[in-house]
PDB file of C-alpha atoms in Angstrom:
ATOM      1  CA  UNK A  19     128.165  80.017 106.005  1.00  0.00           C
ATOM      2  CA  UNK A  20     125.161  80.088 107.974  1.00  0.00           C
ATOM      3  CA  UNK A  21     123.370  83.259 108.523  1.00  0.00           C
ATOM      4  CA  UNK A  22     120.024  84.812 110.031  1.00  0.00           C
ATOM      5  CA  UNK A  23     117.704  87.235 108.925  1.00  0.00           C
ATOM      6  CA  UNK A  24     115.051  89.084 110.918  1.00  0.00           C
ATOM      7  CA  UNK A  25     112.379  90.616 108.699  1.00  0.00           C
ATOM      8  CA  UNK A  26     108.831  92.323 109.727  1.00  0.00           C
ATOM      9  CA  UNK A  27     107.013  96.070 110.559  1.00  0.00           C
ATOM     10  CA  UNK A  28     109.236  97.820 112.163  1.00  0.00           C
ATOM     11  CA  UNK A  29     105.782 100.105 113.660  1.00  0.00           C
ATOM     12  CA  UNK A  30     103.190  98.310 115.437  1.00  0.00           C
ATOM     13  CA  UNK A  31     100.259  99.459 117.205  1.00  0.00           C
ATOM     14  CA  UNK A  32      99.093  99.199 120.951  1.00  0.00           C
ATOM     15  CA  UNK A  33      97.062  96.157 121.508  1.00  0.00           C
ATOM     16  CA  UNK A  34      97.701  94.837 118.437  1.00  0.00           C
ATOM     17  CA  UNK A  35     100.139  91.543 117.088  1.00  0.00           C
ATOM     18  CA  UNK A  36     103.541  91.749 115.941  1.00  0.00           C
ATOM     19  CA  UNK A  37     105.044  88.980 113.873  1.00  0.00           C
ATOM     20  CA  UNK A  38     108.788  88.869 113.093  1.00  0.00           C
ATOM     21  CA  UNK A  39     110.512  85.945 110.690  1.00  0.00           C
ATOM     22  CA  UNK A  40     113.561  84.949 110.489  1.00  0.00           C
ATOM     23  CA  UNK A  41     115.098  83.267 107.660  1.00  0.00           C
ATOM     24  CA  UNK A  42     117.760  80.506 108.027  1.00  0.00           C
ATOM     25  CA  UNK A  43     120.064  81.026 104.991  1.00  0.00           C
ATOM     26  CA  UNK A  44     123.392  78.519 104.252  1.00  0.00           C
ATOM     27  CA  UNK A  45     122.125  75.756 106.288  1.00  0.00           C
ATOM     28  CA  UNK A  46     119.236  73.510 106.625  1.00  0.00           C
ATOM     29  CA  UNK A  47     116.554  74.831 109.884  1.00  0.00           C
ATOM     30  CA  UNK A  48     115.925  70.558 110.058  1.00  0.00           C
ATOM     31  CA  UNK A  49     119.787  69.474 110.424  1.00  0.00           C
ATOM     32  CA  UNK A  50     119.159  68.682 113.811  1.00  0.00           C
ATOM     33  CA  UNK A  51     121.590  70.128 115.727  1.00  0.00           C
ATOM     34  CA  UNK A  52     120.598  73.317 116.777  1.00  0.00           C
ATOM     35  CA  UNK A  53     117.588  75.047 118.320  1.00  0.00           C
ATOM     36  CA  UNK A  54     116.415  77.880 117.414  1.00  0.00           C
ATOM     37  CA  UNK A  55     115.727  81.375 119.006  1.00  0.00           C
ATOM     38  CA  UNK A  56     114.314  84.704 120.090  1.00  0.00           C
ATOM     39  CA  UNK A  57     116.092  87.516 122.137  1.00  0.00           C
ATOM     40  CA  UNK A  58     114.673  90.824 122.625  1.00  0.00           C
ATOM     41  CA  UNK A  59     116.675  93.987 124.083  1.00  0.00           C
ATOM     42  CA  UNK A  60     115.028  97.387 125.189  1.00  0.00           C
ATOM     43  CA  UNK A  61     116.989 100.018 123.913  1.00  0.00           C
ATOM     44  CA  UNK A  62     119.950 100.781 126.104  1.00  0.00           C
ATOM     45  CA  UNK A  63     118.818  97.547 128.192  1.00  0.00           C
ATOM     46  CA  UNK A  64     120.066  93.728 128.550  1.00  0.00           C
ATOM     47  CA  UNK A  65     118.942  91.024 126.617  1.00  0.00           C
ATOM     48  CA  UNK A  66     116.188  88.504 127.618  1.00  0.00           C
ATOM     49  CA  UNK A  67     115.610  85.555 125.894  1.00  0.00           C
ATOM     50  CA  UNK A  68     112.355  84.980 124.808  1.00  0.00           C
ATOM     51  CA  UNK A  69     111.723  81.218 123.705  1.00  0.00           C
ATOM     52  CA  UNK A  70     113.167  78.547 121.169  1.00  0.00           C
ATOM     53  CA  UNK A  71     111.855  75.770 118.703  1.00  0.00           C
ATOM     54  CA  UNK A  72     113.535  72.699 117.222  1.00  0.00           C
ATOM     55  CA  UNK A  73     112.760  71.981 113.871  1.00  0.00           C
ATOM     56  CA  UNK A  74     110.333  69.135 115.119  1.00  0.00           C
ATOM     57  CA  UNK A  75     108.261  72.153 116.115  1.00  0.00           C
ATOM     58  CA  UNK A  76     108.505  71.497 120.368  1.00  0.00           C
ATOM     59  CA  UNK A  77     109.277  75.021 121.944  1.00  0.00           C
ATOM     60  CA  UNK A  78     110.195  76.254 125.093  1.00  0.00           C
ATOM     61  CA  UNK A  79     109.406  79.846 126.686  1.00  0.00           C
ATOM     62  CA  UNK A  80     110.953  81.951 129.412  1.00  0.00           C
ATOM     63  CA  UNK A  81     108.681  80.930 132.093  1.00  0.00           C
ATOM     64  CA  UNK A  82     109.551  84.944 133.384  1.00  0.00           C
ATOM     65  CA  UNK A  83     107.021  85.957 130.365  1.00  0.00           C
ATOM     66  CA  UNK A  84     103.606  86.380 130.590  1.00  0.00           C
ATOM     67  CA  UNK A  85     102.592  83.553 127.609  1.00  0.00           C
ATOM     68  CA  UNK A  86     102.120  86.060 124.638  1.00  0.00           C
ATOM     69  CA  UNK A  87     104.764  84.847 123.072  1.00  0.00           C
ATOM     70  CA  UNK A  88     103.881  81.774 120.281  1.00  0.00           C
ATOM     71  CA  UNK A  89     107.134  80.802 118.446  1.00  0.00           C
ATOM     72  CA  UNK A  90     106.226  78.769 115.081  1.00  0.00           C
ATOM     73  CA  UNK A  91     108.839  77.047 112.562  1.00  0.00           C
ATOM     74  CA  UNK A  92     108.545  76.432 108.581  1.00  0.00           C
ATOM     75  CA  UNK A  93     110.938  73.384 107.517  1.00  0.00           C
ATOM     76  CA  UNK A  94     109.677  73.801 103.720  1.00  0.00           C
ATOM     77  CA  UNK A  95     110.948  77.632 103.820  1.00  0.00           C
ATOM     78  CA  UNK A  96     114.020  77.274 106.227  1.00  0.00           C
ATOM     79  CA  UNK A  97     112.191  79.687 108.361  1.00  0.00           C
ATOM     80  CA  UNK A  98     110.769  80.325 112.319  1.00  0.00           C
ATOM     81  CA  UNK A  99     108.896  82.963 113.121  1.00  0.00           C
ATOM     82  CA  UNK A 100     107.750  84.903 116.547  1.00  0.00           C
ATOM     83  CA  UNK A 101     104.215  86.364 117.255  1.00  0.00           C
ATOM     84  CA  UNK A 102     103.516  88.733 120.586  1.00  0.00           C
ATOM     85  CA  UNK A 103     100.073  89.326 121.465  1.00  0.00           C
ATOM     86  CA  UNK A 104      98.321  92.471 122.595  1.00  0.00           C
ATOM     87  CA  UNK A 105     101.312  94.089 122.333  1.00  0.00           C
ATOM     88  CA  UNK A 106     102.240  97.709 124.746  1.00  0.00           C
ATOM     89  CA  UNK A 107     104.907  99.737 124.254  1.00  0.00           C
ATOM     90  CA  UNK A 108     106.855  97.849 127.133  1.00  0.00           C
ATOM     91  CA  UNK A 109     107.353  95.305 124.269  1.00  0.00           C
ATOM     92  CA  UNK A 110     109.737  98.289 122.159  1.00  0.00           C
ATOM     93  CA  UNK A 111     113.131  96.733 121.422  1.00  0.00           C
ATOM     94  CA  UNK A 112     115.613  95.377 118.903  1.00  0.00           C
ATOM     95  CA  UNK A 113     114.458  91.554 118.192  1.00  0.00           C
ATOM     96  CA  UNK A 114     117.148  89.235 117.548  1.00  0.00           C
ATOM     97  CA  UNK A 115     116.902  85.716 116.517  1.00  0.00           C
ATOM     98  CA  UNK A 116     119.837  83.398 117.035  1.00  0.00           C
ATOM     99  CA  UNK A 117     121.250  79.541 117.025  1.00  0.00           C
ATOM    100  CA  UNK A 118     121.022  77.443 119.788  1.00  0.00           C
ATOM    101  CA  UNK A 119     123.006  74.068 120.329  1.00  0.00           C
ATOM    102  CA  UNK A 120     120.296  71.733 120.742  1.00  0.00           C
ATOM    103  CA  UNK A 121     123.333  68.867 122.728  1.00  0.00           C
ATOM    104  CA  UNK A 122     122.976  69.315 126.215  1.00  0.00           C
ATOM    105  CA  UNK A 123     124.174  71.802 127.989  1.00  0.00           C
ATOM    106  CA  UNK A 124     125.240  73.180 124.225  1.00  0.00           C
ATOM    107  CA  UNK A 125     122.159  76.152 125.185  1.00  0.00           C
ATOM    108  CA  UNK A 126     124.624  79.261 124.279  1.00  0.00           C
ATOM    109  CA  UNK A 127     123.942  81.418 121.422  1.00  0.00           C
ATOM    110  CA  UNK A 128     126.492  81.120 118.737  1.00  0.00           C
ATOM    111  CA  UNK A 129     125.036  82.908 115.753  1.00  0.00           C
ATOM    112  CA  UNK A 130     122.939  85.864 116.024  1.00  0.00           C
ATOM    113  CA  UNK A 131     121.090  87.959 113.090  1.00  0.00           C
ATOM    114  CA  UNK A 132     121.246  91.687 112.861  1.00  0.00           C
ATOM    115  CA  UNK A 133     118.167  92.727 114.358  1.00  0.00           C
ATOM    116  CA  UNK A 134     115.237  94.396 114.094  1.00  0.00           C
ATOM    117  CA  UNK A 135     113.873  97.259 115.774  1.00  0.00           C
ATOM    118  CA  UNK A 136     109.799  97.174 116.245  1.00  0.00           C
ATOM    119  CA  UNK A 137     108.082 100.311 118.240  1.00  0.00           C
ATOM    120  CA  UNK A 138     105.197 100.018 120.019  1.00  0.00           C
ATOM    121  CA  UNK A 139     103.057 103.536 119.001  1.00  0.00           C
ATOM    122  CA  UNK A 140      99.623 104.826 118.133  1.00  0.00           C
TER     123      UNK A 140
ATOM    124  CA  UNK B  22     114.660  81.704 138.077  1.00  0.00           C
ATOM    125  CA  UNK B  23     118.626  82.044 138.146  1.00  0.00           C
ATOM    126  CA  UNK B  24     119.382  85.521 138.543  1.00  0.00           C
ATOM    127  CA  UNK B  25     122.751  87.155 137.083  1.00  0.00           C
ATOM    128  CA  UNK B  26     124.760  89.785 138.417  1.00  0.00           C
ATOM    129  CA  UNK B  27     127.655  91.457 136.368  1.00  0.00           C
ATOM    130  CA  UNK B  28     130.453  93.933 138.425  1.00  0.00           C
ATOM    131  CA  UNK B  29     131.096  96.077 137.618  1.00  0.00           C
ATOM    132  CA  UNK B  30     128.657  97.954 135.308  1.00  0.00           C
ATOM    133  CA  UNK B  31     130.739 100.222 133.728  1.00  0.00           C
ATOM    134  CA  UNK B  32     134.284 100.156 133.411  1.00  0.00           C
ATOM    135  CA  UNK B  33     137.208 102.508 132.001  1.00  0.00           C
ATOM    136  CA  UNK B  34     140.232 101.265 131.510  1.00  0.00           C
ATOM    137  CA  UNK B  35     143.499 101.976 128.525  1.00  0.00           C
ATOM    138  CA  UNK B  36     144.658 100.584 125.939  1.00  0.00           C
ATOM    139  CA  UNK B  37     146.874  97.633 127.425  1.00  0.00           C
ATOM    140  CA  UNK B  38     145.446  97.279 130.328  1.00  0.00           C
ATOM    141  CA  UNK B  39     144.655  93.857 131.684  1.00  0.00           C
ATOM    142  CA  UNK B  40     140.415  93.914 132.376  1.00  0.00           C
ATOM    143  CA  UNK B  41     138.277  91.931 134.635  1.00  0.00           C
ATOM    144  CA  UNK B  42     134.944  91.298 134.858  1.00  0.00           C
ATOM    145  CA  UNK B  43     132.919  89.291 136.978  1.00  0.00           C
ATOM    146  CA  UNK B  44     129.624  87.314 137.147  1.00  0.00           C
ATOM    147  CA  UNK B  45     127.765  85.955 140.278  1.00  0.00           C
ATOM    148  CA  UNK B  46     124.811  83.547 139.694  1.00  0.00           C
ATOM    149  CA  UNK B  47     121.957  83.325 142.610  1.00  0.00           C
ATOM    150  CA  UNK B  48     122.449  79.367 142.421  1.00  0.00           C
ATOM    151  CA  UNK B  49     124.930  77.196 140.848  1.00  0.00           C
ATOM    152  CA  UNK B  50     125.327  76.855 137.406  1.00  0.00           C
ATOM    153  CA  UNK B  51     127.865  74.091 137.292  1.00  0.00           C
ATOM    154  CA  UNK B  52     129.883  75.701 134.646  1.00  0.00           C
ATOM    155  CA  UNK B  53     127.397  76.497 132.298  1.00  0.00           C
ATOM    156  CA  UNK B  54     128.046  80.120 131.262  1.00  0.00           C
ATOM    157  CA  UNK B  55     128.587  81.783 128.060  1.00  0.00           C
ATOM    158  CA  UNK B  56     129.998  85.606 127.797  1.00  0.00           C
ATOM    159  CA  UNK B  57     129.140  87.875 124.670  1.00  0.00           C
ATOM    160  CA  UNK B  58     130.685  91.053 123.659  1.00  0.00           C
ATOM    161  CA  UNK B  59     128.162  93.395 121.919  1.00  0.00           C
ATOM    162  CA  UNK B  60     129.094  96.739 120.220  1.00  0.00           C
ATOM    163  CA  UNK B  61     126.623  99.405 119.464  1.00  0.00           C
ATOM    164  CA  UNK B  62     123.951  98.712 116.972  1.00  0.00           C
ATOM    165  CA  UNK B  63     125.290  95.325 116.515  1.00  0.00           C
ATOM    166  CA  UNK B  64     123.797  91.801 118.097  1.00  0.00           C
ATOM    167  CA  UNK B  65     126.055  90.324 120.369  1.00  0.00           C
ATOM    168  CA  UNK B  66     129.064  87.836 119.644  1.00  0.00           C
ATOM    169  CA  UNK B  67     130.179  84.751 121.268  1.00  0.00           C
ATOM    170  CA  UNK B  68     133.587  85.180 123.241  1.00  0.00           C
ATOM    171  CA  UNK B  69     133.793  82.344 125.746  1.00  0.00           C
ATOM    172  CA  UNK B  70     131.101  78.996 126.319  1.00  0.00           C
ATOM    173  CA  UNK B  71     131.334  76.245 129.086  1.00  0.00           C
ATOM    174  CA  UNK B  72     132.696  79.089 131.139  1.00  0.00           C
ATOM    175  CA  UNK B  73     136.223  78.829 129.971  1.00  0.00           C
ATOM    176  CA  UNK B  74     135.973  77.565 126.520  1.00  0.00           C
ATOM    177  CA  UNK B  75     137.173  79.880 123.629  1.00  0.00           C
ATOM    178  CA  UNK B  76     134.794  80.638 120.796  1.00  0.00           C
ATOM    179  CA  UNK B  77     136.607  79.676 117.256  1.00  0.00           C
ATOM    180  CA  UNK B  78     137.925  82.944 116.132  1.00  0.00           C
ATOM    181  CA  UNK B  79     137.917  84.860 119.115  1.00  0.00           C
ATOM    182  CA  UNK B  80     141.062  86.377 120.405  1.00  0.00           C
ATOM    183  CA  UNK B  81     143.305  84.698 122.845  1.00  0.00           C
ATOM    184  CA  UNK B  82     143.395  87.911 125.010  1.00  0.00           C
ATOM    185  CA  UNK B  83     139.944  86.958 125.905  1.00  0.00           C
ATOM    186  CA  UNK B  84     139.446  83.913 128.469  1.00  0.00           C
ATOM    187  CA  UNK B  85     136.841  82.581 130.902  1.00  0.00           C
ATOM    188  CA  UNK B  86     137.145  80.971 134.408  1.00  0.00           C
ATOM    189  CA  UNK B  87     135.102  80.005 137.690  1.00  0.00           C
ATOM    190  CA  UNK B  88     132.250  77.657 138.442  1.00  0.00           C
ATOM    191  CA  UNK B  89     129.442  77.000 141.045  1.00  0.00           C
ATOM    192  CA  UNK B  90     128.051  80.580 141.165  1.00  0.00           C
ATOM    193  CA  UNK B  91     131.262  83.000 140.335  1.00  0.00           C
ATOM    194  CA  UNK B  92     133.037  83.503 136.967  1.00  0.00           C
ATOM    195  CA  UNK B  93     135.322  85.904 135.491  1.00  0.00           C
ATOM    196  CA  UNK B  94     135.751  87.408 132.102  1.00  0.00           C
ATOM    197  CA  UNK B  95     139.811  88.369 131.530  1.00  0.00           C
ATOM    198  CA  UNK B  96     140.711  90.445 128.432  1.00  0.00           C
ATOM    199  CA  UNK B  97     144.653  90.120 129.053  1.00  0.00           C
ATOM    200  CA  UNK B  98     145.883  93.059 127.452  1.00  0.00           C
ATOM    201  CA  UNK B  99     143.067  95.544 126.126  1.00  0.00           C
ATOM    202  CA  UNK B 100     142.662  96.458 122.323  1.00  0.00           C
ATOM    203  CA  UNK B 101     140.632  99.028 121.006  1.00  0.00           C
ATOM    204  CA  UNK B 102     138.215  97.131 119.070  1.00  0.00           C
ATOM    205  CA  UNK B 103     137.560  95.434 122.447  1.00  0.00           C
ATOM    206  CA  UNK B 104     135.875  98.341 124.400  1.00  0.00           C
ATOM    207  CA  UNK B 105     132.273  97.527 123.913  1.00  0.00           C
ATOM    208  CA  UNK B 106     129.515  95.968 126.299  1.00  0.00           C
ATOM    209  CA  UNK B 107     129.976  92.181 127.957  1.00  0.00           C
ATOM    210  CA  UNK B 108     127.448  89.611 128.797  1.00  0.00           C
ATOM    211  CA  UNK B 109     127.480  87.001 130.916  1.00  0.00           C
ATOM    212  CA  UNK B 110     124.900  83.908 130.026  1.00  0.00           C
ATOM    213  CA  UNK B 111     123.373  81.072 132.018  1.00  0.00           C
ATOM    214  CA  UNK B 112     122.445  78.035 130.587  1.00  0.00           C
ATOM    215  CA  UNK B 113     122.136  75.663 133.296  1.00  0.00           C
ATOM    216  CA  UNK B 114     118.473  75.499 133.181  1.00  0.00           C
ATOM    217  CA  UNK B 115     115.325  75.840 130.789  1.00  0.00           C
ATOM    218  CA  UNK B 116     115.191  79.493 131.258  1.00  0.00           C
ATOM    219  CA  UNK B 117     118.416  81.383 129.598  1.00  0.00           C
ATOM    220  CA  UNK B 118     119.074  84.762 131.074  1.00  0.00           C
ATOM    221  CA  UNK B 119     121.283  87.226 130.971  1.00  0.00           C
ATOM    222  CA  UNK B 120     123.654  89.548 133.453  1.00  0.00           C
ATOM    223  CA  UNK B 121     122.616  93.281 132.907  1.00  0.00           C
ATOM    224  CA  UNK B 122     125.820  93.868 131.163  1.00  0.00           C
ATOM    225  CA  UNK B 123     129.205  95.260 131.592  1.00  0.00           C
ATOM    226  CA  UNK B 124     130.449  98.525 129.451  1.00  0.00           C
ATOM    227  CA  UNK B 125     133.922  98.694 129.023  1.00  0.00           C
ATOM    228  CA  UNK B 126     135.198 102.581 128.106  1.00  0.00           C
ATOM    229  CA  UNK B 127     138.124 104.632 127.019  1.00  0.00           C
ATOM    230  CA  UNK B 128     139.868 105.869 130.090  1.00  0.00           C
TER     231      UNK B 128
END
């Protein structure tokens, strides 16, 4: 079955840019049919969503974030990838990516990966 | 953007026990809301989508209702595996967010 995998630093450093990948294994990134995603969650906090992409490479943000955020997709490695600019520790938190339905009104998250912690600290 | 309000926040409640949460959107969403159960350290799971449609796999005990801008979240008869955190989702626009979150507890 389809799964997702988060991978980067888990330690990044004020100011500077964190970049988190996440791998698409068991299923193609280009079928078509999905979108896909970045959540973040503050520890002991909700989740906010952070943006999507569709294999085509169009994206959409949450218009609620300052535009830091630059979400990126390789077909040829089944992967998509975030990068966060000038980074604070306001920007601590688990990052999840997850699978979107790209029909309309199919914009719920039904497959999550694991995680990933990153710490904003000098 | 559409704001999302969960009631409570924290809940206690027994084994048995029939649970409800709600959700109150600042606009309407139609009936485009998901709910998620999350447990610690974990990322969150898909319970209910459509507001009353049942995720393949999950428990019958679990089931969705409302429109407009107020929806519930019914676990019929509470399990322990079930006491963990809820989310309620919009999707009716571009921007997806989140209700702060529900915790259900032991009683």
């Amino acid at each position: 079955q389809v799964q997702l995998q988060e991978s980067g630093p888990g330690l990044v450093k004020p100011s500077q840019t964190l970049s988190l990948t996440c791998t698409v294994s068991g299923g193609s990134i280009s079928s078509g049919n999905y979108y896909w995603s970045w959540i973040r969650q503050p520890a002991g906090k909700g989740l906010e969503w952070i943006g999507r992409i569709y294999a085509s490479g169009s994206t959409n943000y949450n218009p609620s974030l300052k535009r830091r955020f630059t979400i990126s997709v390789d077909t040829s490695k089944n992967q998509f990838s975030l990068k966060l600019s000038s980074v604070t520790a306001a920007d601590t938190a688990v990052y999840y990516c997850a699978r979107e339905g790209a029909g309309e009104y199919n914009w719920y998250f039904d497959l999550w990966g694991r995680g990933t912690l990153v710490t904003v600290s000098s | 953007d559409i704001q999302m309000t969960q009631s409570p926040s924290t809940l206690s409640a027994s084994v048995g026990d029939r649970v409800t949460i709600t959700c109150r959107a600042s606009q309407s969403i139609n009936r485009w809301l998901a709910w998620y159960q999350q447990k610690p350290g974990k990322a969150p799971n898909l319970l209910i989508y459509k507001a009353s449609s049942l995720e393949s796999g999950v428990p019958s005990r679990f089931s969705g209702s409302g429109s407009g801008t107020e929806f519930t979240l019914t676990i019929s008869s509470l399990q322990p595996d079930d006491f963990a955190t809820y989310y309620c989702q919009q999707y009716n626009d571009y921007s997806r967010t989140f209700g702060q979150g529900t915790k259900v507890e032991i009683k």
